[in-house]
Structure formats: C-alpha cells, structure tokens
mmCIF file of C-alpha atoms and ligand atoms in Angstrom:
data_model
loop_
_atom_site.group_PDB
_atom_site.id
_atom_site.type_symbol
_atom_site.label_atom_id
_atom_site.label_comp_id
_atom_site.label_asym_id
_atom_site.label_seq_id
_atom_site.Cartn_x
_atom_site.Cartn_y
_atom_site.Cartn_z
ATOM 1 C CA MET I 1 -16.850 -33.066 79.195
ATOM 2 C CA ASN I 2 -18.987 -30.056 79.753
ATOM 3 C CA LYS I 3 -21.712 -29.075 77.379
ATOM 4 C CA VAL I 4 -19.809 -26.227 75.668
ATOM 5 C CA LEU I 5 -16.725 -28.304 74.993
ATOM 6 C CA PHE I 6 -18.949 -31.073 73.647
ATOM 7 C CA LEU I 7 -20.624 -28.718 71.198
ATOM 8 C CA ILE I 8 -17.257 -27.452 69.954
ATOM 9 C CA PHE I 9 -15.973 -30.983 69.583
ATOM 10 C CA ALA I 10 -19.122 -32.070 67.771
ATOM 11 C CA SER I 11 -18.850 -29.082 65.430
ATOM 12 C CA ILE I 12 -15.264 -29.942 64.557
ATOM 13 C CA VAL I 13 -16.243 -33.528 63.818
ATOM 14 C CA TRP I 14 -19.139 -32.325 61.692
ATOM 15 C CA LEU I 15 -16.960 -29.785 59.830
ATOM 16 C CA ALA I 16 -14.350 -32.441 59.190
ATOM 17 C CA SER I 17 -16.997 -34.770 57.767
ATOM 18 C CA CYS I 18 -18.128 -31.946 55.454
ATOM 19 C CA LYS I 19 -14.667 -31.435 53.913
ATOM 20 C CA PRO I 20 -15.306 -31.741 50.160
ATOM 21 C CA GLU I 21 -13.984 -34.849 48.563
ATOM 22 C CA GLU I 22 -11.409 -34.704 45.745
ATOM 23 C CA THR I 23 -13.678 -34.319 42.669
ATOM 24 C CA MET I 24 -12.845 -33.624 38.984
ATOM 25 C CA PRO I 25 -12.902 -29.811 38.367
ATOM 26 C CA MET I 26 -15.640 -28.598 36.047
ATOM 27 C CA PRO I 27 -14.090 -27.965 32.575
ATOM 28 C CA VAL I 28 -13.800 -24.260 31.759
ATOM 29 C CA GLU I 29 -15.705 -23.789 28.527
ATOM 30 C CA LYS I 30 -16.727 -20.629 26.665
ATOM 31 C CA ASP I 31 -18.430 -19.618 23.432
ATOM 32 C CA PHE I 32 -16.304 -17.361 21.235
ATOM 33 C CA THR I 33 -16.902 -15.255 18.135
ATOM 34 C CA VAL I 34 -14.074 -14.077 15.879
ATOM 35 C CA THR I 35 -14.530 -11.140 13.491
ATOM 36 C CA ILE I 36 -12.038 -10.519 10.695
ATOM 37 C CA ARG I 37 -12.515 -7.089 9.080
ATOM 38 C CA ASN I 38 -10.758 -5.864 5.929
ATOM 39 C CA LYS I 39 -9.945 -2.300 7.034
ATOM 40 C CA THR I 40 -8.412 -1.123 3.751
ATOM 41 C CA ASP I 41 -9.921 1.392 1.335
ATOM 42 C CA ALA I 42 -10.809 0.380 -2.200
ATOM 43 C CA LYS I 43 -8.414 1.668 -4.872
ATOM 44 C CA ASP I 44 -9.354 2.897 -8.340
ATOM 45 C CA TYR I 45 -5.967 2.358 -10.023
ATOM 46 C CA PHE I 46 -3.019 0.018 -9.512
ATOM 47 C CA THR I 47 -0.053 2.372 -9.484
ATOM 48 C CA SER I 48 0.984 5.822 -10.706
ATOM 49 C CA GLY I 49 3.967 8.110 -11.046
ATOM 50 C CA THR I 50 5.451 11.127 -12.769
ATOM 51 C CA THR I 51 7.788 11.987 -15.618
ATOM 52 C CA SER I 52 10.382 14.762 -15.582
ATOM 53 C CA LEU I 53 10.950 17.754 -17.859
ATOM 54 C CA ILE I 54 12.391 16.369 -21.103
ATOM 55 C CA MET I 55 14.374 18.898 -23.127
ATOM 56 C CA PRO I 56 15.090 18.403 -26.850
ATOM 57 C CA GLY I 57 17.671 15.628 -27.202
ATOM 58 C CA GLU I 58 16.830 14.133 -23.791
ATOM 59 C CA SER I 59 14.847 11.078 -22.818
ATOM 60 C CA TYR I 60 13.129 9.803 -19.678
ATOM 61 C CA SER I 61 12.219 6.267 -18.649
ATOM 62 C CA PHE I 62 9.886 4.899 -16.012
ATOM 63 C CA SER I 63 9.148 1.330 -14.949
ATOM 64 C CA PHE I 64 6.192 -0.362 -13.328
ATOM 65 C CA HIS I 65 4.628 -3.764 -12.713
ATOM 66 C CA ALA I 66 1.468 -4.741 -14.574
ATOM 67 C CA GLY I 67 -0.503 -7.849 -15.461
ATOM 68 C CA LYS I 68 -3.307 -8.911 -17.745
ATOM 69 C CA GLY I 69 -6.193 -6.476 -17.586
ATOM 70 C CA HIS I 70 -3.957 -3.506 -16.808
ATOM 71 C CA TYR I 71 -3.796 -0.390 -18.966
ATOM 72 C CA LEU I 72 -1.284 2.464 -19.122
ATOM 73 C CA GLN I 73 -2.192 6.138 -19.432
ATOM 74 C CA PHE I 74 0.296 8.996 -19.428
ATOM 75 C CA GLY I 75 0.423 12.609 -20.524
ATOM 76 C CA THR I 76 3.006 15.371 -20.934
ATOM 77 C CA MET I 77 2.622 18.986 -22.051
ATOM 78 C CA PHE I 78 3.759 20.094 -25.480
ATOM 79 C CA VAL I 79 5.431 23.198 -24.008
ATOM 80 C CA GLN I 80 5.392 25.396 -27.111
ATOM 81 C CA SER I 81 1.593 25.653 -26.869
ATOM 82 C CA ASN I 82 -1.125 27.066 -24.676
ATOM 83 C CA ASP I 83 -2.736 23.821 -23.520
ATOM 84 C CA LEU I 84 -1.661 20.915 -25.724
ATOM 85 C CA PHE I 85 -0.461 17.599 -24.391
ATOM 86 C CA VAL I 86 0.682 14.256 -25.767
ATOM 87 C CA ALA I 87 -1.144 11.131 -24.549
ATOM 88 C CA PRO I 88 -2.671 7.891 -25.825
ATOM 89 C CA SER I 89 -6.458 7.684 -26.241
ATOM 90 C CA ASP I 90 -8.433 8.564 -23.127
ATOM 91 C CA GLU I 91 -8.839 4.862 -22.155
ATOM 92 C CA GLY I 92 -5.078 4.283 -22.187
ATOM 93 C CA LEU I 93 -3.115 1.450 -23.753
ATOM 94 C CA ALA I 94 -3.877 -2.216 -23.063
ATOM 95 C CA LEU I 95 -0.641 -3.677 -21.669
ATOM 96 C CA TYR I 96 -1.553 -7.197 -22.794
ATOM 97 C CA ASN I 97 -3.234 -8.545 -25.890
ATOM 98 C CA GLY I 98 -4.297 -11.977 -24.661
ATOM 99 C CA ASP I 99 -1.074 -13.448 -23.277
ATOM 100 C CA THR I 100 1.180 -11.088 -25.232
ATOM 101 C CA PRO I 101 2.628 -8.037 -23.487
ATOM 102 C CA LEU I 102 2.707 -4.709 -25.316
ATOM 103 C CA THR I 103 6.230 -3.982 -26.563
ATOM 104 C CA GLY I 104 8.051 -1.893 -29.154
ATOM 105 C CA ASN I 105 7.586 1.588 -30.530
ATOM 106 C CA ILE I 106 4.171 2.914 -29.529
ATOM 107 C CA THR I 107 4.502 6.446 -30.902
ATOM 108 C CA SER I 108 1.732 5.808 -33.441
ATOM 109 C CA MET I 109 -0.666 5.146 -30.536
ATOM 110 C CA LEU I 110 -0.220 8.708 -29.237
ATOM 111 C CA LYS I 111 -2.148 11.838 -30.103
ATOM 112 C CA LEU I 112 -1.638 15.548 -29.689
ATOM 113 C CA TRP I 113 -4.543 16.647 -27.507
ATOM 114 C CA ASP I 114 -5.951 20.115 -26.838
ATOM 115 C CA ALA I 115 -7.180 20.450 -23.242
ATOM 116 C CA GLY I 116 -9.759 23.040 -24.319
ATOM 117 C CA THR I 117 -8.903 25.314 -21.402
ATOM 118 C CA GLU I 118 -6.916 28.141 -23.032
ATOM 119 C CA VAL I 119 -7.336 29.722 -26.475
ATOM 120 C CA ASN I 120 -4.577 28.537 -28.791
ATOM 121 C CA GLU I 121 -1.962 30.918 -30.138
ATOM 122 C CA GLU I 122 0.554 30.194 -32.885
ATOM 123 C CA PRO I 123 2.838 27.398 -31.559
ATOM 124 C CA GLY I 124 6.285 28.616 -30.596
ATOM 125 C CA VAL I 125 5.229 32.261 -30.840
ATOM 126 C CA GLY I 126 2.222 32.860 -28.550
ATOM 127 C CA PRO I 127 2.920 35.208 -25.629
ATOM 128 C CA ASN I 128 0.770 33.104 -23.254
ATOM 129 C CA GLN I 129 2.720 29.908 -23.874
ATOM 130 C CA PRO I 130 5.029 28.752 -21.027
ATOM 131 C CA PRO I 131 8.386 29.756 -22.465
ATOM 132 C CA ARG I 132 7.088 33.337 -22.808
ATOM 133 C CA GLN I 133 4.058 33.815 -20.521
ATOM 134 C CA SER I 134 4.333 36.054 -17.454
ATOM 135 C CA GLY I 135 3.152 33.306 -15.096
ATOM 136 C CA PRO I 136 1.103 30.137 -14.784
ATOM 137 C CA ASN I 137 -2.512 30.067 -15.958
ATOM 138 C CA THR I 138 -2.003 33.120 -18.148
ATOM 139 C CA GLY I 139 -4.015 33.322 -21.374
ATOM 140 C CA MET I 140 -7.569 33.578 -22.580
ATOM 141 C CA ASP I 141 -10.026 31.028 -21.158
ATOM 142 C CA GLU I 142 -11.438 28.677 -23.754
ATOM 143 C CA ASN I 143 -14.170 26.887 -21.770
ATOM 144 C CA GLY I 144 -14.012 24.009 -24.213
ATOM 145 C CA VAL I 145 -13.583 20.257 -24.019
ATOM 146 C CA VAL I 146 -10.621 17.932 -24.486
ATOM 147 C CA HIS I 147 -10.195 17.088 -28.180
ATOM 148 C CA GLU I 148 -7.509 16.244 -30.709
ATOM 149 C CA VAL I 149 -5.843 19.466 -31.825
ATOM 150 C CA ASN I 150 -7.465 21.036 -34.911
ATOM 151 C CA ASP I 151 -6.786 24.763 -34.498
ATOM 152 C CA GLY I 152 -5.603 25.551 -38.044
ATOM 153 C CA PHE I 153 -1.977 26.076 -36.967
ATOM 154 C CA THR I 154 0.769 23.905 -38.411
ATOM 155 C CA TYR I 155 2.505 21.392 -36.147
ATOM 156 C CA PRO I 156 5.307 18.977 -36.930
ATOM 157 C CA ALA I 157 4.263 15.331 -37.174
ATOM 158 C CA LEU I 158 4.027 13.934 -33.652
ATOM 159 C CA SER I 159 6.595 11.224 -34.470
ATOM 160 C CA ASP I 160 9.063 14.009 -35.404
ATOM 161 C CA VAL I 161 8.863 15.543 -31.902
ATOM 162 C CA ILE I 162 8.516 12.538 -29.595
ATOM 163 C CA GLN I 163 9.309 8.835 -29.769
ATOM 164 C CA VAL I 164 7.839 6.512 -27.165
ATOM 165 C CA SER I 165 8.752 2.858 -26.716
ATOM 166 C CA ILE I 166 7.858 0.167 -24.200
ATOM 167 C CA THR I 167 9.759 -2.944 -23.210
ATOM 168 C CA HIS I 168 8.580 -5.960 -21.250
ATOM 169 C CA ASP I 169 11.482 -6.669 -18.927
ATOM 170 C CA GLY I 170 10.324 -10.155 -17.935
ATOM 171 C CA GLY I 171 7.848 -11.175 -15.256
ATOM 172 C CA THR I 172 5.494 -8.284 -14.646
ATOM 173 C CA MET I 173 7.923 -5.399 -15.253
ATOM 174 C CA PHE I 174 7.561 -2.881 -18.075
ATOM 175 C CA THR I 175 9.695 0.146 -18.936
ATOM 176 C CA VAL I 176 8.477 3.104 -21.001
ATOM 177 C CA THR I 177 10.932 5.566 -22.572
ATOM 178 C CA LEU I 178 9.927 9.010 -23.820
ATOM 179 C CA GLU I 179 12.495 10.548 -26.159
ATOM 180 C CA ASN I 180 12.323 14.200 -27.176
ATOM 181 C CA VAL I 181 13.436 14.251 -30.840
ATOM 182 C CA SER I 182 12.030 17.699 -31.654
ATOM 183 C CA ASN I 183 15.480 19.247 -32.257
ATOM 184 C CA ALA I 184 15.363 18.319 -35.910
ATOM 185 C CA THR I 185 11.986 20.000 -36.537
ATOM 186 C CA SER I 186 10.928 23.570 -37.225
ATOM 187 C CA LEU I 187 9.517 23.664 -33.675
ATOM 188 C CA PRO I 188 11.852 22.271 -31.020
ATOM 189 C CA THR I 189 9.855 22.014 -27.813
ATOM 190 C CA PRO I 190 10.432 20.761 -24.296
ATOM 191 C CA PHE I 191 8.008 18.225 -22.840
ATOM 192 C CA ALA I 192 6.978 19.256 -19.357
ATOM 193 C CA PRO I 193 6.770 17.061 -16.253
ATOM 194 C CA GLY I 194 3.882 14.632 -16.749
ATOM 195 C CA THR I 195 2.024 11.838 -14.994
ATOM 196 C CA TRP I 196 1.417 8.150 -15.684
ATOM 197 C CA VAL I 197 -0.980 5.636 -14.191
ATOM 198 C CA VAL I 198 -1.595 1.882 -14.497
ATOM 199 C CA HIS I 199 -5.341 1.332 -14.435
ATOM 200 C CA PHE I 200 -8.134 -1.009 -15.526
ATOM 201 C CA SER I 201 -10.318 -1.497 -18.587
ATOM 202 C CA GLY I 202 -12.876 1.201 -19.323
ATOM 203 C CA GLN I 203 -11.353 3.799 -16.994
ATOM 204 C CA LYS I 204 -10.329 7.269 -18.160
ATOM 205 C CA PRO I 205 -8.039 8.282 -15.306
ATOM 206 C CA MET I 206 -6.581 11.511 -16.710
ATOM 207 C CA PHE I 207 -9.117 12.939 -19.181
ATOM 208 C CA ALA I 208 -12.115 12.080 -21.344
ATOM 209 C CA ASP I 209 -12.302 12.987 -25.029
ATOM 210 C CA GLY I 210 -15.198 15.441 -25.450
ATOM 211 C CA SER I 211 -15.444 16.359 -21.749
ATOM 212 C CA ALA I 212 -14.145 19.441 -19.925
ATOM 213 C CA ALA I 213 -10.645 19.065 -18.501
ATOM 214 C CA SER I 214 -10.247 18.591 -14.754
ATOM 215 C CA PRO I 215 -8.331 21.328 -12.893
ATOM 216 C CA GLY I 216 -5.444 18.844 -12.701
ATOM 217 C CA LEU I 217 -5.379 18.351 -16.459
ATOM 218 C CA GLU I 218 -5.644 22.111 -17.034
ATOM 219 C CA ALA I 219 -2.541 22.751 -14.927
ATOM 220 C CA LEU I 220 -0.660 19.854 -16.575
ATOM 221 C CA ALA I 221 -1.561 21.012 -20.098
ATOM 222 C CA GLU I 222 -1.182 24.787 -19.656
ATOM 223 C CA ASP I 223 1.815 25.017 -17.350
ATOM 224 C CA GLY I 224 3.353 21.578 -16.892
ATOM 225 C CA ASP I 225 2.238 21.769 -13.268
ATOM 226 C CA ILE I 226 1.454 18.183 -12.239
ATOM 227 C CA SER I 227 0.901 18.660 -8.509
ATOM 228 C CA LEU I 228 -2.906 18.353 -8.704
ATOM 229 C CA MET I 229 -2.965 15.499 -11.226
ATOM 230 C CA ASP I 230 -0.251 13.553 -9.430
ATOM 231 C CA GLY I 231 -1.952 14.037 -6.062
ATOM 232 C CA ASN I 232 -5.262 12.866 -7.454
ATOM 233 C CA LEU I 233 -3.821 9.786 -9.193
ATOM 234 C CA SER I 234 -1.559 8.733 -6.340
ATOM 235 C CA SER I 235 -4.330 9.055 -3.739
ATOM 236 C CA LYS I 236 -6.500 6.678 -5.793
ATOM 237 C CA SER I 237 -3.741 4.210 -6.682
ATOM 238 C CA GLY I 238 -2.575 1.135 -4.819
ATOM 239 C CA LEU I 239 -2.981 -2.556 -4.296
ATOM 240 C CA MET I 240 -6.609 -3.591 -3.893
ATOM 241 C CA VAL I 241 -6.533 -5.761 -0.777
ATOM 242 C CA VAL I 242 -8.923 -8.735 -0.933
ATOM 243 C CA PHE I 243 -9.018 -11.977 1.047
ATOM 244 C CA ALA I 244 -10.695 -15.277 0.188
ATOM 245 C CA PRO I 245 -12.822 -17.544 2.389
ATOM 246 C CA GLY I 246 -10.787 -19.242 5.113
ATOM 247 C CA ALA I 247 -10.632 -22.217 7.464
ATOM 248 C CA PHE I 248 -10.163 -22.484 11.238
ATOM 249 C CA SER I 249 -9.444 -25.103 13.874
ATOM 250 C CA VAL I 250 -10.014 -25.259 17.641
ATOM 251 C CA GLY I 251 -8.382 -27.950 19.772
ATOM 252 C CA ASN I 252 -4.968 -29.030 20.956
ATOM 253 C CA GLU I 253 -3.197 -28.397 17.632
ATOM 254 C CA ASN I 254 -3.232 -26.216 14.512
ATOM 255 C CA SER I 255 -4.935 -28.451 11.972
ATOM 256 C CA VAL I 256 -5.121 -25.695 9.302
ATOM 257 C CA PHE I 257 -1.405 -25.202 8.572
ATOM 258 C CA ALA I 258 1.989 -26.264 9.918
ATOM 259 C CA LEU I 259 4.807 -23.724 9.902
ATOM 260 C CA GLY I 260 8.022 -25.168 8.476
ATOM 261 C CA GLN I 261 6.333 -28.136 6.832
ATOM 262 C CA ALA I 262 5.216 -28.693 3.249
ATOM 263 C CA ALA I 263 1.607 -27.659 2.690
ATOM 264 C CA ASP I 264 -0.886 -30.467 2.181
ATOM 265 C CA SER I 265 -3.285 -30.378 -0.759
ATOM 266 C CA LYS I 266 -6.072 -28.681 1.191
ATOM 267 C CA LEU I 267 -3.796 -25.853 2.336
ATOM 268 C CA GLU I 268 -2.414 -25.522 -1.206
ATOM 269 C CA ALA I 269 -5.944 -25.018 -2.557
ATOM 270 C CA LEU I 270 -6.750 -22.512 0.212
ATOM 271 C CA ALA I 271 -3.546 -20.509 -0.334
ATOM 272 C CA GLU I 272 -3.399 -20.575 -4.140
ATOM 273 C CA ASP I 273 -7.040 -20.289 -5.078
ATOM 274 C CA GLY I 274 -9.061 -19.433 -1.975
ATOM 275 C CA ASP I 275 -10.633 -22.896 -2.202
ATOM 276 C CA VAL I 276 -11.534 -24.129 1.311
ATOM 277 C CA SER I 277 -13.425 -27.231 0.211
ATOM 278 C CA GLY I 278 -10.813 -29.469 1.898
ATOM 279 C CA TYR I 279 -11.687 -28.106 5.352
ATOM 280 C CA SER I 280 -14.719 -28.752 7.523
ATOM 281 C CA ASP I 281 -14.603 -25.579 9.662
ATOM 282 C CA VAL I 282 -14.718 -22.617 7.272
ATOM 283 C CA PHE I 283 -15.874 -19.021 7.130
ATOM 284 C CA ASN I 284 -16.880 -17.829 3.693
ATOM 285 C CA THR I 285 -19.786 -15.375 3.775
ATOM 286 C CA PRO I 286 -19.158 -11.679 4.447
ATOM 287 C CA MET I 287 -21.427 -10.152 7.097
ATOM 288 C CA GLY I 288 -24.577 -8.842 5.458
ATOM 289 C CA ALA I 289 -24.118 -11.016 2.365
ATOM 290 C CA SER I 290 -26.351 -13.946 1.501
ATOM 291 C CA MET I 291 -23.758 -15.879 -0.494
ATOM 292 C CA PRO I 292 -20.132 -16.919 0.079
ATOM 293 C CA GLY I 293 -17.751 -14.342 -1.372
ATOM 294 C CA PRO I 294 -14.408 -12.575 -0.989
ATOM 295 C CA LEU I 295 -13.521 -10.222 1.842
ATOM 296 C CA THR I 296 -13.406 -6.903 -0.025
ATOM 297 C CA PRO I 297 -12.379 -3.557 1.535
ATOM 298 C CA GLY I 298 -14.709 -2.668 4.410
ATOM 299 C CA SER I 299 -16.302 -6.106 4.773
ATOM 300 C CA SER I 300 -16.003 -8.699 7.574
ATOM 301 C CA TYR I 301 -16.050 -12.444 8.083
ATOM 302 C CA THR I 302 -17.219 -13.838 11.385
ATOM 303 C CA PHE I 303 -17.298 -17.328 12.895
ATOM 304 C CA SER I 304 -18.226 -18.798 16.276
ATOM 305 C CA PHE I 305 -17.209 -21.897 18.239
ATOM 306 C CA THR I 306 -16.987 -23.349 21.735
ATOM 307 C CA GLY I 307 -13.517 -23.500 23.274
ATOM 308 C CA THR I 308 -12.329 -25.438 26.315
ATOM 309 C CA LYS I 309 -9.470 -24.454 28.606
ATOM 310 C CA GLY I 310 -6.270 -25.680 26.940
ATOM 311 C CA ASP I 311 -7.580 -25.237 23.374
ATOM 312 C CA ILE I 312 -5.728 -23.224 20.771
ATOM 313 C CA LEU I 313 -7.301 -21.347 17.856
ATOM 314 C CA SER I 314 -5.828 -21.296 14.348
ATOM 315 C CA PHE I 315 -7.092 -19.964 11.025
ATOM 316 C CA ALA I 316 -5.924 -19.114 7.523
ATOM 317 C CA LEU I 317 -7.382 -17.100 4.660
ATOM 318 C CA MET I 318 -5.819 -16.345 1.291
ATOM 319 C CA PHE I 319 -4.326 -12.990 0.385
ATOM 320 C CA VAL I 320 -5.929 -12.983 -3.061
ATOM 321 C CA GLN I 321 -3.434 -10.712 -4.850
ATOM 322 C CA SER I 322 -0.703 -13.354 -4.498
ATOM 323 C CA ASN I 323 0.257 -16.785 -5.759
ATOM 324 C CA ASP I 324 0.098 -18.671 -2.448
ATOM 325 C CA TRP I 325 0.102 -16.271 0.482
ATOM 326 C CA PHE I 326 -2.310 -16.419 3.366
ATOM 327 C CA VAL I 327 -2.897 -14.530 6.556
ATOM 328 C CA GLY I 328 -2.872 -16.905 9.473
ATOM 329 C CA LEU I 329 -3.195 -17.326 13.206
ATOM 330 C CA ASP I 330 -0.920 -20.137 14.389
ATOM 331 C CA GLY I 331 -2.318 -21.703 17.551
ATOM 332 C CA MET I 332 -3.321 -18.864 19.899
ATOM 333 C CA ASP I 333 -4.210 -19.960 23.445
ATOM 334 C CA LEU I 334 -7.918 -19.333 24.033
ATOM 335 C CA PHE I 335 -7.472 -19.115 27.812
ATOM 336 C CA ASN I 336 -5.031 -17.450 30.141
ATOM 337 C CA GLY I 337 -5.468 -19.569 33.273
ATOM 338 C CA ASP I 338 -9.237 -19.806 33.619
ATOM 339 C CA ALA I 339 -9.809 -16.474 31.828
ATOM 340 C CA ALA I 340 -11.006 -16.576 28.234
ATOM 341 C CA ILE I 341 -9.053 -14.393 25.791
ATOM 342 C CA SER I 342 -10.973 -11.508 24.252
ATOM 343 C CA GLY I 343 -10.261 -8.291 22.404
ATOM 344 C CA ASP I 344 -8.114 -7.277 19.452
ATOM 345 C CA VAL I 345 -5.735 -10.091 18.506
ATOM 346 C CA THR I 346 -4.530 -8.662 15.177
ATOM 347 C CA ALA I 347 -0.943 -8.564 16.446
ATOM 348 C CA GLN I 348 -0.959 -12.383 16.715
ATOM 349 C CA VAL I 349 -1.693 -12.763 12.999
ATOM 350 C CA ALA I 350 0.942 -12.873 10.252
ATOM 351 C CA LEU I 351 1.356 -13.196 6.488
ATOM 352 C CA TYR I 352 2.618 -16.621 5.351
ATOM 353 C CA ASP I 353 3.828 -18.147 2.078
ATOM 354 C CA ALA I 354 2.449 -21.654 1.598
ATOM 355 C CA GLY I 355 5.564 -22.594 -0.392
ATOM 356 C CA THR I 356 3.527 -24.232 -3.158
ATOM 357 C CA GLU I 357 3.725 -21.676 -6.005
ATOM 358 C CA VAL I 358 6.529 -19.341 -7.045
ATOM 359 C CA ASP I 359 5.712 -15.756 -6.138
ATOM 360 C CA GLU I 360 5.022 -13.013 -8.655
ATOM 361 C CA TYR I 361 4.635 -9.293 -7.922
ATOM 362 C CA ALA I 362 1.542 -8.955 -5.736
ATOM 363 C CA GLY I 363 -1.356 -7.518 -7.712
ATOM 364 C CA ALA I 364 0.210 -8.009 -11.149
ATOM 365 C CA GLY I 365 1.231 -11.669 -11.467
ATOM 366 C CA ASN I 366 -0.591 -13.454 -14.246
ATOM 367 C CA ASN I 367 -0.769 -16.683 -12.194
ATOM 368 C CA GLN I 368 -2.595 -14.983 -9.326
ATOM 369 C CA PRO I 369 -6.344 -15.640 -8.969
ATOM 370 C CA LEU I 370 -7.673 -12.449 -10.543
ATOM 371 C CA ARG I 371 -5.573 -12.988 -13.678
ATOM 372 C CA GLN I 372 -4.754 -16.709 -13.932
ATOM 373 C CA SER I 373 -6.408 -18.937 -16.536
ATOM 374 C CA GLY I 374 -7.699 -21.377 -13.887
ATOM 375 C CA PRO I 375 -7.043 -22.848 -10.431
ATOM 376 C CA ASP I 376 -3.651 -24.371 -9.624
ATOM 377 C CA THR I 377 -1.909 -22.401 -12.365
ATOM 378 C CA GLY I 378 1.657 -21.216 -11.767
ATOM 379 C CA MET I 379 5.150 -22.569 -11.244
ATOM 380 C CA ASP I 380 5.597 -25.168 -8.451
ATOM 381 C CA GLU I 381 7.674 -23.887 -5.546
ATOM 382 C CA GLN I 382 8.237 -27.088 -3.504
ATOM 383 C CA ALA I 383 9.072 -25.199 -0.309
ATOM 384 C CA SER I 384 7.619 -25.281 3.198
ATOM 385 C CA VAL I 385 5.159 -22.938 4.897
ATOM 386 C CA GLN I 386 7.111 -19.849 5.966
ATOM 387 C CA LEU I 387 6.484 -16.335 7.196
ATOM 388 C CA GLU I 388 6.349 -13.999 4.177
ATOM 389 C CA THR I 389 8.878 -11.260 4.886
ATOM 390 C CA ALA I 390 9.490 -9.827 1.402
ATOM 391 C CA ALA I 391 5.971 -9.074 0.211
ATOM 392 C CA GLY I 392 6.964 -5.732 -1.323
ATOM 393 C CA ALA I 393 6.603 -2.155 -0.162
ATOM 394 C CA HIS I 394 3.213 -1.856 -1.881
ATOM 395 C CA VAL I 395 1.742 -4.621 0.312
ATOM 396 C CA PRO I 396 0.391 -3.139 3.569
ATOM 397 C CA SER I 397 1.287 -4.729 6.892
ATOM 398 C CA VAL I 398 -1.255 -7.141 8.373
ATOM 399 C CA ALA I 399 -2.154 -4.490 10.957
ATOM 400 C CA ASP I 400 -2.910 -2.036 8.141
ATOM 401 C CA MET I 401 -5.038 -4.573 6.264
ATOM 402 C CA LEU I 402 -7.045 -6.348 8.929
ATOM 403 C CA GLU I 403 -8.658 -5.917 12.331
ATOM 404 C CA ILE I 404 -9.224 -9.219 14.116
ATOM 405 C CA VAL I 405 -11.324 -9.248 17.277
ATOM 406 C CA ILE I 406 -12.286 -12.182 19.468
ATOM 407 C CA GLN I 407 -15.336 -11.923 21.720
ATOM 408 C CA VAL I 408 -16.506 -14.156 24.545
ATOM 409 C CA ASN I 409 -20.241 -14.587 24.270
HETATM 410 CA CA1 CA B 1 -0.956 29.991 -20.766
HETATM 411 CA CA1 CA B 2 5.093 -18.816 -2.860
HETATM 412 CA CA1 CA B 3 -1.787 -19.658 -9.185
#
C-alpha cells in the first residue's frame, strides 16, 4: 500500500470511528408569555332605542332586557308646544325595587318638561310650534334651562293626554306602552318620535333638571328630531364586556376544562363566579395593577410558563356578564415540529357554556355576578361543557372582544 492510499484508508477508518452514536435528542423547550387584552370600549348605558310618532288615539310599545340596577329614561315631544316634552325625572325610573320589577301604570311618574330652548307660545296656537312653524328650529331663543313647565299657559292634565304602562314579561324582558289619549281633551296633540335608554343609577342620560339642554334634547323637544339624541345614546350604549381571573394548563392534556363533559366543581366556580381558587396555575392581576381584579375594557392579563415540544396550552376565563360562560383555549399545540408557536392566536379561542347554570340574557340576568345575591346563585343546568353559539346579537364575537398573543421569550 502506498503512502497516499494508506492515508485515505486511515482517514476513512478515523471518520467511521467518529460517527456519532445514537443519543437521546435534547428536548426542545421554550419560555412563553401569553397576553390576553380586552379590546372593547367601555359603555355608559346598557341599551337604547327610539319611539315613533304617536297620533291621538294611537299607541306605541317598545321592549328591552333589564336587570337589577337598571333604570329607564325616555322622552317624547308634546307637539303642540315650542319645546315641551314628556319624560320621567332626569334620573329615570328604577326598573327594580329590591327583587320586584316595576310594573303597571307609570303615568304618575312622568312630568311635562320645558327644554328652556325656545320661548313658549300659547299651546296649540303658537306660530312657531311644529304643526304651524315654517321649519325646524324656528322661534325665539330662550337660553334657559330644563325645568318643569310653569309658563302661565293652561295645559290639560298629563294623564289626560298620555298614558304609559310597563309590563314585566318574565325573565329580563320589559315592555313599555305609550298611549296618546289626548283626543278627549281641549288640546289634542301628537307625540313626536322620541328616544329611550336603559342606564344605571345616578346617570342623567337625556337631560338634567336645572341645566341647559343638549343640542340633541333641543332638537327632540322643539321639532321631534331625534337624530342627534339617538346617535348620542346609541353610540354610548351596549354590553360592558368584562372578564374574570382565569386558569391555564400546560402539558399533554387540557386540565382546565373538558369539552362535552360535565364541568367539575372548580370549573363551575370559575365559569359562574370568576372564582379560580380550585386551580393552581392562574392569572388574576391586570397589567399595571397591584391587586387581582377583573379584566375591564382596555386592560390585559399576562402569564408565563415553560413549554416542551409536545405540550398543549389551555386556559379559561369567565365572561362576567353571563351565568356560566367562559372564553377558552382548548389544547393548542405549543410547537409546530421544533418551532415554537408565537403571534396572535385569538382565532383559536372560543366562547363556551359550562353547562352548570341556566342562561339569562347577557348583561341583564339577575343571577349573573354583577347582579346576583351571592356566588353559586341561579338555576342548575346539568349539561356538559359546550361551545356557546346563541349568545345574542348584543354579545360581540371573541375576536371583537379579545386579542390574545403568545410570545416566545
Ligand atoms: Ca319652534
Ligand atoms: Ca349555561
Ligand atoms: Ca349565578
């Protein structure tokens, strides 16, 4: 063997001896952080709507959902006037007295208000009143404040021109009926299109006694033009979206919840009352806060963990304006091959019903956390964990409520 061949041979032997042995692969392990942000806007009022023109002899009804702590305000123009309108007191009507819903004839709770925006003329005669004026916003400016009418003119008793009643239709539903009974008086008058709003204690959503009228109230009270008032109320109305502290699991199974199976007691407490005390891995303190608290509009929860290739991530957090709904992630793979998952994973998350408490209208049910008398209050449902597919049109989609991002650290 010549020297060159020997060197080649020796190299091959050496290379062969260096072939790595079969060893266990290093586990692929990463540190992750999940951020759950409530991307909704806060709402001032629960819901709002409009009423139609009501001619003498006609009536108009509207319905809405409301729970304990909700109030009703509404207003409609007394058309044979310059700027008078019929409404309850500026703080609205409490829809519950303790556990008892407001029902029956509520006409005596209404007042005839003067918006203070246009100088009053004799009712039914004035040339700047809608049936006779040349156009909207015609008449002498008053530059006053909203007050009960006391202009020296004679008006029929309010109960002789309008009758208003409210029924509680069961559950959280109410219906209000406005009836124009002014035909039998000396001053038959239409009632113009108006607005209504379901709001909270202490709010004055349409006007304040003793304060100048808003432009929206001026148009409602002078011309029955509700476009401004309705736009303002509807833009501020809606379901306040809040989530409670949640729990998560990382490993080879979802140990937070099991789709299609009855909830255990720790999931029941999480889903009905936002109580995560049954879980060891929880997230409960909004970013920037020093104490555990709810996930209100604009705030975020975050939690971190170490994941190994093959692990799945799950979590659940209560949708507070419900009886037993939660938003959950059901076992998302943390790795794709050896690559750790990162980015926006909101599309993997869904709304679930824990199946432990019968559902009421979201945001109004009196057995939901903001209104119930205590934890674990409400009718037993005895169902399994299911996707919630009939939440109601007023409940935003998960993608419109939350942004969920996973980062690899
Ligand atoms: Ca006028
Ligand atoms: Ca339920
Ligand atoms: Ca409950």
